[in-house]
């Protein structure tokens, strides 16, 4: 496994130094409900299933800061390395490579602009496209967002790759940041529209906004002190939910 160090949270099971055991992986906090139900395959993922059958799956992860891993205390505790490790645990015998091409602050426009060259360079079976959060926070009109979304779809379809869309995150309801207060209804509506579009065109969808609604027992709902970027527990939960649902769809 290339990401053996990519473990969400670790603990030492030891009663004394003489009896100390090696650190064991704890894939997600107990407060995080891990279920495959948040991934809808929508009839897609055929190329990825073929890759799994052949023992090699390459994934290109595109999007903004949560793909990049901003907010994690270490690079190996971000979403991408944790997803890679989580998939390899669930797909024994399959070499999984997840290429991190997240850039903080991107909207759907910037990601769609980059898709052709990143797909050509990475030659993935599956493209993960996390989108929507920054478009909402920047008050981009929905028509503009969908124009860029569909421009990206054209690139993805021409490349013949599978697609997993990841919808917006949920923000803390008690945020004091005036830029974030009251944004969850718009983020939820954008998630709903992404889900409908994924079903229409046959892209898999990871319902992140919905999943985060169940993280009520996580400190700050899995979001860090800036009320935007995920903390280590949030990344661990998100990666495990994604790996569980995606692996189930690929078996």
PDB file of C-alpha atoms in Angstrom:
ATOM      1  CA  UNK A   1       0.000   0.000   0.000  1.00  0.00           C
ATOM      2  CA  UNK A   2       1.527   3.315  -1.029  1.00  0.00           C
ATOM      3  CA  UNK A   3      -0.270   5.249   1.727  1.00  0.00           C
ATOM      4  CA  UNK A   4       0.558   3.090   4.735  1.00  0.00           C
ATOM      5  CA  UNK A   5       1.155   6.246   6.741  1.00  0.00           C
ATOM      6  CA  UNK A   6      -2.208   7.654   5.799  1.00  0.00           C
ATOM      7  CA  UNK A   7      -4.149   6.680   8.907  1.00  0.00           C
ATOM      8  CA  UNK A   8      -6.831   8.931  10.236  1.00  0.00           C
ATOM      9  CA  UNK A   9      -6.376   8.571  14.013  1.00  0.00           C
ATOM     10  CA  UNK A  10      -4.059   6.222  15.886  1.00  0.00           C
ATOM     11  CA  UNK A  11      -3.999   4.878  19.395  1.00  0.00           C
ATOM     12  CA  UNK A  12      -1.517   2.824  21.454  1.00  0.00           C
ATOM     13  CA  UNK A  13      -2.889  -0.316  23.067  1.00  0.00           C
ATOM     14  CA  UNK A  14      -0.378  -0.711  25.844  1.00  0.00           C
ATOM     15  CA  UNK A  15      -0.391  -1.144  29.588  1.00  0.00           C
ATOM     16  CA  UNK A  16       3.371  -0.719  30.044  1.00  0.00           C
ATOM     17  CA  UNK A  17       6.428  -0.049  27.870  1.00  0.00           C
ATOM     18  CA  UNK A  18       7.395  -3.710  28.075  1.00  0.00           C
ATOM     19  CA  UNK A  19       4.016  -4.788  26.754  1.00  0.00           C
ATOM     20  CA  UNK A  20       3.601  -1.972  24.249  1.00  0.00           C
ATOM     21  CA  UNK A  21       2.054  -2.961  20.931  1.00  0.00           C
ATOM     22  CA  UNK A  22       2.524  -1.198  17.591  1.00  0.00           C
ATOM     23  CA  UNK A  23       0.134   1.622  16.812  1.00  0.00           C
ATOM     24  CA  UNK A  24      -3.103   0.315  15.355  1.00  0.00           C
ATOM     25  CA  UNK A  25      -5.279   2.177  12.857  1.00  0.00           C
ATOM     26  CA  UNK A  26      -8.539   3.702  13.967  1.00  0.00           C
ATOM     27  CA  UNK A  27     -10.132   4.563  10.683  1.00  0.00           C
ATOM     28  CA  UNK A  28     -12.729   7.011  11.959  1.00  0.00           C
ATOM     29  CA  UNK A  29     -14.071   8.273  15.262  1.00  0.00           C
ATOM     30  CA  UNK A  30     -16.790   6.142  16.804  1.00  0.00           C
ATOM     31  CA  UNK A  31     -19.116   9.139  16.465  1.00  0.00           C
ATOM     32  CA  UNK A  32     -18.895   8.928  12.672  1.00  0.00           C
ATOM     33  CA  UNK A  33     -21.589   6.707  11.096  1.00  0.00           C
ATOM     34  CA  UNK A  34     -19.853   4.862   8.236  1.00  0.00           C
ATOM     35  CA  UNK A  35     -22.349   3.578   5.695  1.00  0.00           C
ATOM     36  CA  UNK A  36     -22.310   2.893   1.960  1.00  0.00           C
ATOM     37  CA  UNK A  37     -25.680   4.591   1.569  1.00  0.00           C
ATOM     38  CA  UNK A  38     -24.241   8.009   0.767  1.00  0.00           C
ATOM     39  CA  UNK A  39     -22.818   6.894  -2.605  1.00  0.00           C
ATOM     40  CA  UNK A  40     -25.206   6.524  -5.538  1.00  0.00           C
ATOM     41  CA  UNK A  41     -23.600   4.746  -8.511  1.00  0.00           C
ATOM     42  CA  UNK A  42     -26.304   5.892 -10.976  1.00  0.00           C
ATOM     43  CA  UNK A  43     -25.402   3.118 -13.404  1.00  0.00           C
ATOM     44  CA  UNK A  44     -21.826   4.318 -13.866  1.00  0.00           C
ATOM     45  CA  UNK A  45     -18.350   3.175 -12.726  1.00  0.00           C
ATOM     46  CA  UNK A  46     -17.946   0.461 -15.386  1.00  0.00           C
ATOM     47  CA  UNK A  47     -14.378   1.455 -16.244  1.00  0.00           C
ATOM     48  CA  UNK A  48     -13.457   1.521 -12.560  1.00  0.00           C
ATOM     49  CA  UNK A  49     -14.909  -1.942 -11.997  1.00  0.00           C
ATOM     50  CA  UNK A  50     -12.765  -3.195 -14.854  1.00  0.00           C
ATOM     51  CA  UNK A  51      -9.736  -1.615 -13.199  1.00  0.00           C
ATOM     52  CA  UNK A  52     -10.564  -3.328  -9.915  1.00  0.00           C
ATOM     53  CA  UNK A  53     -10.928  -6.661 -11.722  1.00  0.00           C
ATOM     54  CA  UNK A  54      -7.494  -6.103 -13.289  1.00  0.00           C
ATOM     55  CA  UNK A  55      -5.971  -5.213  -9.913  1.00  0.00           C
ATOM     56  CA  UNK A  56      -5.168  -1.561 -10.592  1.00  0.00           C
ATOM     57  CA  UNK A  57      -7.385   1.490 -10.060  1.00  0.00           C
ATOM     58  CA  UNK A  58      -6.246   5.054 -10.765  1.00  0.00           C
ATOM     59  CA  UNK A  59      -8.328   7.946  -9.436  1.00  0.00           C
ATOM     60  CA  UNK A  60      -7.863  11.647 -10.142  1.00  0.00           C
ATOM     61  CA  UNK A  61      -9.239  13.860  -7.352  1.00  0.00           C
ATOM     62  CA  UNK A  62     -10.193  17.358  -8.501  1.00  0.00           C
ATOM     63  CA  UNK A  63     -11.703  20.239  -6.584  1.00  0.00           C
ATOM     64  CA  UNK A  64     -10.800  22.864  -4.028  1.00  0.00           C
ATOM     65  CA  UNK A  65      -9.347  23.029  -0.514  1.00  0.00           C
ATOM     66  CA  UNK A  66     -11.029  19.947   0.922  1.00  0.00           C
ATOM     67  CA  UNK A  67      -9.478  17.830  -1.826  1.00  0.00           C
ATOM     68  CA  UNK A  68      -6.159  19.593  -1.321  1.00  0.00           C
ATOM     69  CA  UNK A  69      -6.381  18.780   2.407  1.00  0.00           C
ATOM     70  CA  UNK A  70      -6.444  22.245   3.960  1.00  0.00           C
ATOM     71  CA  UNK A  71      -7.204  22.035   7.675  1.00  0.00           C
ATOM     72  CA  UNK A  72      -5.656  18.615   8.305  1.00  0.00           C
ATOM     73  CA  UNK A  73      -2.902  18.618  10.917  1.00  0.00           C
ATOM     74  CA  UNK A  74      -0.641  16.608   8.589  1.00  0.00           C
ATOM     75  CA  UNK A  75      -0.744  15.975   4.834  1.00  0.00           C
ATOM     76  CA  UNK A  76      -1.360  12.250   5.364  1.00  0.00           C
ATOM     77  CA  UNK A  77      -4.518  13.016   7.358  1.00  0.00           C
ATOM     78  CA  UNK A  78      -6.269  14.744   4.469  1.00  0.00           C
ATOM     79  CA  UNK A  79      -9.057  13.250   2.373  1.00  0.00           C
ATOM     80  CA  UNK A  80      -7.016  11.916  -0.550  1.00  0.00           C
ATOM     81  CA  UNK A  81      -4.455   9.759   1.313  1.00  0.00           C
ATOM     82  CA  UNK A  82      -7.145   8.489   3.673  1.00  0.00           C
ATOM     83  CA  UNK A  83      -9.396   7.571   0.743  1.00  0.00           C
ATOM     84  CA  UNK A  84      -6.565   5.698  -0.948  1.00  0.00           C
ATOM     85  CA  UNK A  85      -5.846   3.741   2.223  1.00  0.00           C
ATOM     86  CA  UNK A  86      -9.545   3.093   2.852  1.00  0.00           C
ATOM     87  CA  UNK A  87     -10.099   1.725  -0.643  1.00  0.00           C
ATOM     88  CA  UNK A  88      -7.070  -0.553  -0.471  1.00  0.00           C
ATOM     89  CA  UNK A  89      -8.334  -1.994   2.818  1.00  0.00           C
ATOM     90  CA  UNK A  90     -11.697  -2.728   1.230  1.00  0.00           C
ATOM     91  CA  UNK A  91     -10.377  -3.946  -2.133  1.00  0.00           C
ATOM     92  CA  UNK A  92      -7.669  -6.472  -1.213  1.00  0.00           C
ATOM     93  CA  UNK A  93      -5.254  -7.234  -4.012  1.00  0.00           C
ATOM     94  CA  UNK A  94      -6.032  -3.980  -5.846  1.00  0.00           C
ATOM     95  CA  UNK A  95      -3.367  -1.305  -6.160  1.00  0.00           C
ATOM     96  CA  UNK A  96      -5.188   2.000  -5.713  1.00  0.00           C
ATOM     97  CA  UNK A  97      -3.609   5.299  -6.704  1.00  0.00           C
ATOM     98  CA  UNK A  98      -5.434   8.544  -5.869  1.00  0.00           C
ATOM     99  CA  UNK A  99      -3.835  11.615  -7.450  1.00  0.00           C
ATOM    100  CA  UNK A 100      -4.408  14.813  -5.467  1.00  0.00           C
ATOM    101  CA  UNK A 101      -5.045  17.778  -7.758  1.00  0.00           C
ATOM    102  CA  UNK A 102      -7.126  19.904  -5.396  1.00  0.00           C
ATOM    103  CA  UNK A 103      -6.469  23.652  -5.371  1.00  0.00           C
ATOM    104  CA  UNK A 104      -7.904  25.732  -2.559  1.00  0.00           C
ATOM    105  CA  UNK A 105     -10.447  28.378  -3.522  1.00  0.00           C
ATOM    106  CA  UNK A 106     -11.434  26.939  -6.892  1.00  0.00           C
ATOM    107  CA  UNK A 107     -14.937  27.249  -8.263  1.00  0.00           C
ATOM    108  CA  UNK A 108     -16.411  24.902 -10.855  1.00  0.00           C
ATOM    109  CA  UNK A 109     -15.035  27.217 -13.557  1.00  0.00           C
ATOM    110  CA  UNK A 110     -11.388  26.811 -12.568  1.00  0.00           C
ATOM    111  CA  UNK A 111     -11.712  23.064 -12.112  1.00  0.00           C
ATOM    112  CA  UNK A 112     -13.415  22.652 -15.494  1.00  0.00           C
ATOM    113  CA  UNK A 113     -10.597  24.686 -17.046  1.00  0.00           C
ATOM    114  CA  UNK A 114      -8.010  22.268 -15.632  1.00  0.00           C
ATOM    115  CA  UNK A 115      -9.769  18.997 -16.372  1.00  0.00           C
ATOM    116  CA  UNK A 116      -8.331  18.375 -19.885  1.00  0.00           C
ATOM    117  CA  UNK A 117      -4.674  18.642 -18.905  1.00  0.00           C
ATOM    118  CA  UNK A 118      -5.066  16.831 -15.572  1.00  0.00           C
ATOM    119  CA  UNK A 119      -6.891  13.913 -17.214  1.00  0.00           C
ATOM    120  CA  UNK A 120      -4.258  13.727 -19.953  1.00  0.00           C
ATOM    121  CA  UNK A 121      -1.467  13.674 -17.378  1.00  0.00           C
ATOM    122  CA  UNK A 122      -3.060  11.285 -14.871  1.00  0.00           C
ATOM    123  CA  UNK A 123      -4.851   8.897 -17.255  1.00  0.00           C
ATOM    124  CA  UNK A 124      -7.365   7.929 -14.566  1.00  0.00           C
ATOM    125  CA  UNK A 125     -10.111   5.343 -14.580  1.00  0.00           C
ATOM    126  CA  UNK A 126     -12.181   7.547 -12.276  1.00  0.00           C
ATOM    127  CA  UNK A 127     -12.329  11.306 -11.753  1.00  0.00           C
ATOM    128  CA  UNK A 128     -13.603  12.588  -8.425  1.00  0.00           C
ATOM    129  CA  UNK A 129     -14.987  16.100  -8.847  1.00  0.00           C
ATOM    130  CA  UNK A 130     -15.742  17.954  -5.617  1.00  0.00           C
ATOM    131  CA  UNK A 131     -17.708  21.069  -6.464  1.00  0.00           C
ATOM    132  CA  UNK A 132     -20.232  23.651  -5.358  1.00  0.00           C
ATOM    133  CA  UNK A 133     -19.043  25.001  -2.005  1.00  0.00           C
ATOM    134  CA  UNK A 134     -16.983  27.922  -3.277  1.00  0.00           C
ATOM    135  CA  UNK A 135     -19.559  28.751  -5.931  1.00  0.00           C
ATOM    136  CA  UNK A 136     -22.167  29.227  -3.189  1.00  0.00           C
ATOM    137  CA  UNK A 137     -19.834  31.152  -0.878  1.00  0.00           C
ATOM    138  CA  UNK A 138     -18.944  33.514  -3.723  1.00  0.00           C
ATOM    139  CA  UNK A 139     -22.601  33.997  -4.636  1.00  0.00           C
ATOM    140  CA  UNK A 140     -22.138  32.769  -8.183  1.00  0.00           C
ATOM    141  CA  UNK A 141     -25.446  32.529 -10.072  1.00  0.00           C
ATOM    142  CA  UNK A 142     -26.672  28.958 -10.426  1.00  0.00           C
ATOM    143  CA  UNK A 143     -26.808  29.369 -14.209  1.00  0.00           C
ATOM    144  CA  UNK A 144     -23.092  30.212 -14.274  1.00  0.00           C
ATOM    145  CA  UNK A 145     -22.275  27.298 -12.008  1.00  0.00           C
ATOM    146  CA  UNK A 146     -24.161  24.854 -14.220  1.00  0.00           C
ATOM    147  CA  UNK A 147     -22.618  26.249 -17.396  1.00  0.00           C
ATOM    148  CA  UNK A 148     -19.189  25.412 -15.983  1.00  0.00           C
ATOM    149  CA  UNK A 149     -20.439  22.109 -14.622  1.00  0.00           C
ATOM    150  CA  UNK A 150     -21.686  21.022 -18.039  1.00  0.00           C
ATOM    151  CA  UNK A 151     -18.538  22.274 -19.736  1.00  0.00           C
ATOM    152  CA  UNK A 152     -16.638  19.956 -17.406  1.00  0.00           C
ATOM    153  CA  UNK A 153     -19.046  17.141 -18.237  1.00  0.00           C
ATOM    154  CA  UNK A 154     -18.148  17.512 -21.926  1.00  0.00           C
ATOM    155  CA  UNK A 155     -14.466  17.070 -21.082  1.00  0.00           C
ATOM    156  CA  UNK A 156     -15.132  14.055 -18.868  1.00  0.00           C
ATOM    157  CA  UNK A 157     -17.370  12.371 -21.419  1.00  0.00           C
ATOM    158  CA  UNK A 158     -14.892  12.871 -24.239  1.00  0.00           C
ATOM    159  CA  UNK A 159     -12.181  11.322 -22.083  1.00  0.00           C
ATOM    160  CA  UNK A 160     -14.334   8.260 -21.414  1.00  0.00           C
ATOM    161  CA  UNK A 161     -13.619   8.265 -17.666  1.00  0.00           C
ATOM    162  CA  UNK A 162     -15.911   7.366 -14.807  1.00  0.00           C
ATOM    163  CA  UNK A 163     -17.011  10.219 -12.554  1.00  0.00           C
ATOM    164  CA  UNK A 164     -17.832  10.523  -8.863  1.00  0.00           C
ATOM    165  CA  UNK A 165     -19.304  13.917  -7.977  1.00  0.00           C
ATOM    166  CA  UNK A 166     -18.908  15.162  -4.405  1.00  0.00           C
ATOM    167  CA  UNK A 167     -21.425  17.788  -3.382  1.00  0.00           C
ATOM    168  CA  UNK A 168     -20.867  20.761  -1.023  1.00  0.00           C
ATOM    169  CA  UNK A 169     -19.948  20.493   2.613  1.00  0.00           C
ATOM    170  CA  UNK A 170     -22.109  21.566   5.523  1.00  0.00           C
ATOM    171  CA  UNK A 171     -21.038  24.570   7.623  1.00  0.00           C
ATOM    172  CA  UNK A 172     -21.462  24.868  11.405  1.00  0.00           C
ATOM    173  CA  UNK A 173     -24.883  26.288  12.205  1.00  0.00           C
ATOM    174  CA  UNK A 174     -23.427  28.335  15.047  1.00  0.00           C
ATOM    175  CA  UNK A 175     -20.745  30.049  12.989  1.00  0.00           C
ATOM    176  CA  UNK A 176     -20.064  33.684  13.871  1.00  0.00           C
ATOM    177  CA  UNK A 177     -18.450  34.356  10.490  1.00  0.00           C
ATOM    178  CA  UNK A 178     -20.886  36.643   8.645  1.00  0.00           C
ATOM    179  CA  UNK A 179     -19.748  35.206   5.300  1.00  0.00           C
ATOM    180  CA  UNK A 180     -20.839  31.716   6.351  1.00  0.00           C
ATOM    181  CA  UNK A 181     -23.971  32.355   8.426  1.00  0.00           C
ATOM    182  CA  UNK A 182     -27.159  31.066   6.847  1.00  0.00           C
ATOM    183  CA  UNK A 183     -25.383  29.385   3.924  1.00  0.00           C
ATOM    184  CA  UNK A 184     -26.482  25.803   4.568  1.00  0.00           C
ATOM    185  CA  UNK A 185     -29.836  26.091   2.738  1.00  0.00           C
ATOM    186  CA  UNK A 186     -28.067  27.237  -0.445  1.00  0.00           C
ATOM    187  CA  UNK A 187     -25.367  24.578  -0.021  1.00  0.00           C
ATOM    188  CA  UNK A 188     -28.069  21.945   0.459  1.00  0.00           C
ATOM    189  CA  UNK A 189     -29.946  23.103  -2.631  1.00  0.00           C
ATOM    190  CA  UNK A 190     -26.747  22.965  -4.673  1.00  0.00           C
ATOM    191  CA  UNK A 191     -26.186  19.433  -3.382  1.00  0.00           C
ATOM    192  CA  UNK A 192     -29.700  18.518  -4.501  1.00  0.00           C
ATOM    193  CA  UNK A 193     -29.079  19.903  -7.989  1.00  0.00           C
ATOM    194  CA  UNK A 194     -25.753  18.066  -8.280  1.00  0.00           C
ATOM    195  CA  UNK A 195     -27.514  14.853  -7.299  1.00  0.00           C
ATOM    196  CA  UNK A 196     -30.154  15.362  -9.977  1.00  0.00           C
ATOM    197  CA  UNK A 197     -27.532  16.117 -12.621  1.00  0.00           C
ATOM    198  CA  UNK A 198     -25.472  13.089 -11.640  1.00  0.00           C
ATOM    199  CA  UNK A 199     -28.513  10.871 -12.027  1.00  0.00           C
ATOM    200  CA  UNK A 200     -29.355  12.463 -15.366  1.00  0.00           C
ATOM    201  CA  UNK A 201     -25.934  11.874 -16.939  1.00  0.00           C
ATOM    202  CA  UNK A 202     -25.004   8.639 -15.150  1.00  0.00           C
ATOM    203  CA  UNK A 203     -22.294   9.940 -12.810  1.00  0.00           C
ATOM    204  CA  UNK A 204     -21.862   8.480  -9.354  1.00  0.00           C
ATOM    205  CA  UNK A 205     -22.541  10.943  -6.523  1.00  0.00           C
ATOM    206  CA  UNK A 206     -21.212  11.094  -2.970  1.00  0.00           C
ATOM    207  CA  UNK A 207     -23.729  12.961  -0.821  1.00  0.00           C
ATOM    208  CA  UNK A 208     -21.297  14.777   1.467  1.00  0.00           C
ATOM    209  CA  UNK A 209     -23.759  17.433   2.628  1.00  0.00           C
ATOM    210  CA  UNK A 210     -26.186  14.758   3.784  1.00  0.00           C
ATOM    211  CA  UNK A 211     -23.462  12.649   5.386  1.00  0.00           C
ATOM    212  CA  UNK A 212     -22.186  15.584   7.422  1.00  0.00           C
ATOM    213  CA  UNK A 213     -25.648  16.047   8.867  1.00  0.00           C
ATOM    214  CA  UNK A 214     -25.084  12.833  10.862  1.00  0.00           C
ATOM    215  CA  UNK A 215     -21.802  14.035  12.394  1.00  0.00           C
ATOM    216  CA  UNK A 216     -23.573  15.655  15.331  1.00  0.00           C
ATOM    217  CA  UNK A 217     -21.358  13.928  17.902  1.00  0.00           C
ATOM    218  CA  UNK A 218     -18.120  15.099  16.305  1.00  0.00           C
ATOM    219  CA  UNK A 219     -16.465  18.176  17.754  1.00  0.00           C
ATOM    220  CA  UNK A 220     -17.621  21.155  15.669  1.00  0.00           C
ATOM    221  CA  UNK A 221     -19.311  18.720  13.278  1.00  0.00           C
ATOM    222  CA  UNK A 222     -15.937  17.752  11.842  1.00  0.00           C
ATOM    223  CA  UNK A 223     -15.118  21.343  10.842  1.00  0.00           C
ATOM    224  CA  UNK A 224     -12.077  23.244  12.106  1.00  0.00           C
ATOM    225  CA  UNK A 225     -11.903  26.553  13.986  1.00  0.00           C
ATOM    226  CA  UNK A 226     -12.202  28.637  10.811  1.00  0.00           C
ATOM    227  CA  UNK A 227     -15.761  27.227  10.366  1.00  0.00           C
ATOM    228  CA  UNK A 228     -14.917  26.124   6.820  1.00  0.00           C
ATOM    229  CA  UNK A 229     -12.132  23.582   6.451  1.00  0.00           C
ATOM    230  CA  UNK A 230     -12.496  20.105   7.891  1.00  0.00           C
ATOM    231  CA  UNK A 231     -10.471  18.990  10.894  1.00  0.00           C
ATOM    232  CA  UNK A 232      -8.760  15.607  11.210  1.00  0.00           C
ATOM    233  CA  UNK A 233     -11.912  13.886  12.466  1.00  0.00           C
ATOM    234  CA  UNK A 234     -13.954  15.400   9.640  1.00  0.00           C
ATOM    235  CA  UNK A 235     -11.499  14.220   7.007  1.00  0.00           C
ATOM    236  CA  UNK A 236     -11.415  10.759   8.577  1.00  0.00           C
ATOM    237  CA  UNK A 237     -15.206  10.486   8.492  1.00  0.00           C
ATOM    238  CA  UNK A 238     -15.533  11.814   4.960  1.00  0.00           C
ATOM    239  CA  UNK A 239     -12.837   9.496   3.612  1.00  0.00           C
ATOM    240  CA  UNK A 240     -14.333   6.443   5.318  1.00  0.00           C
ATOM    241  CA  UNK A 241     -17.856   7.168   4.111  1.00  0.00           C
ATOM    242  CA  UNK A 242     -16.544   7.665   0.566  1.00  0.00           C
ATOM    243  CA  UNK A 243     -14.376   4.547   0.631  1.00  0.00           C
ATOM    244  CA  UNK A 244     -17.214   2.434   2.041  1.00  0.00           C
ATOM    245  CA  UNK A 245     -19.719   3.527  -0.576  1.00  0.00           C
ATOM    246  CA  UNK A 246     -17.323   3.531  -3.516  1.00  0.00           C
ATOM    247  CA  UNK A 247     -15.840   0.125  -2.703  1.00  0.00           C
ATOM    248  CA  UNK A 248     -19.332  -1.343  -2.374  1.00  0.00           C
ATOM    249  CA  UNK A 249     -20.224   0.038  -5.811  1.00  0.00           C
ATOM    250  CA  UNK A 250     -17.017  -1.323  -7.366  1.00  0.00           C
ATOM    251  CA  UNK A 251     -17.146  -4.894  -6.049  1.00  0.00           C
TER     252      UNK A 251
END
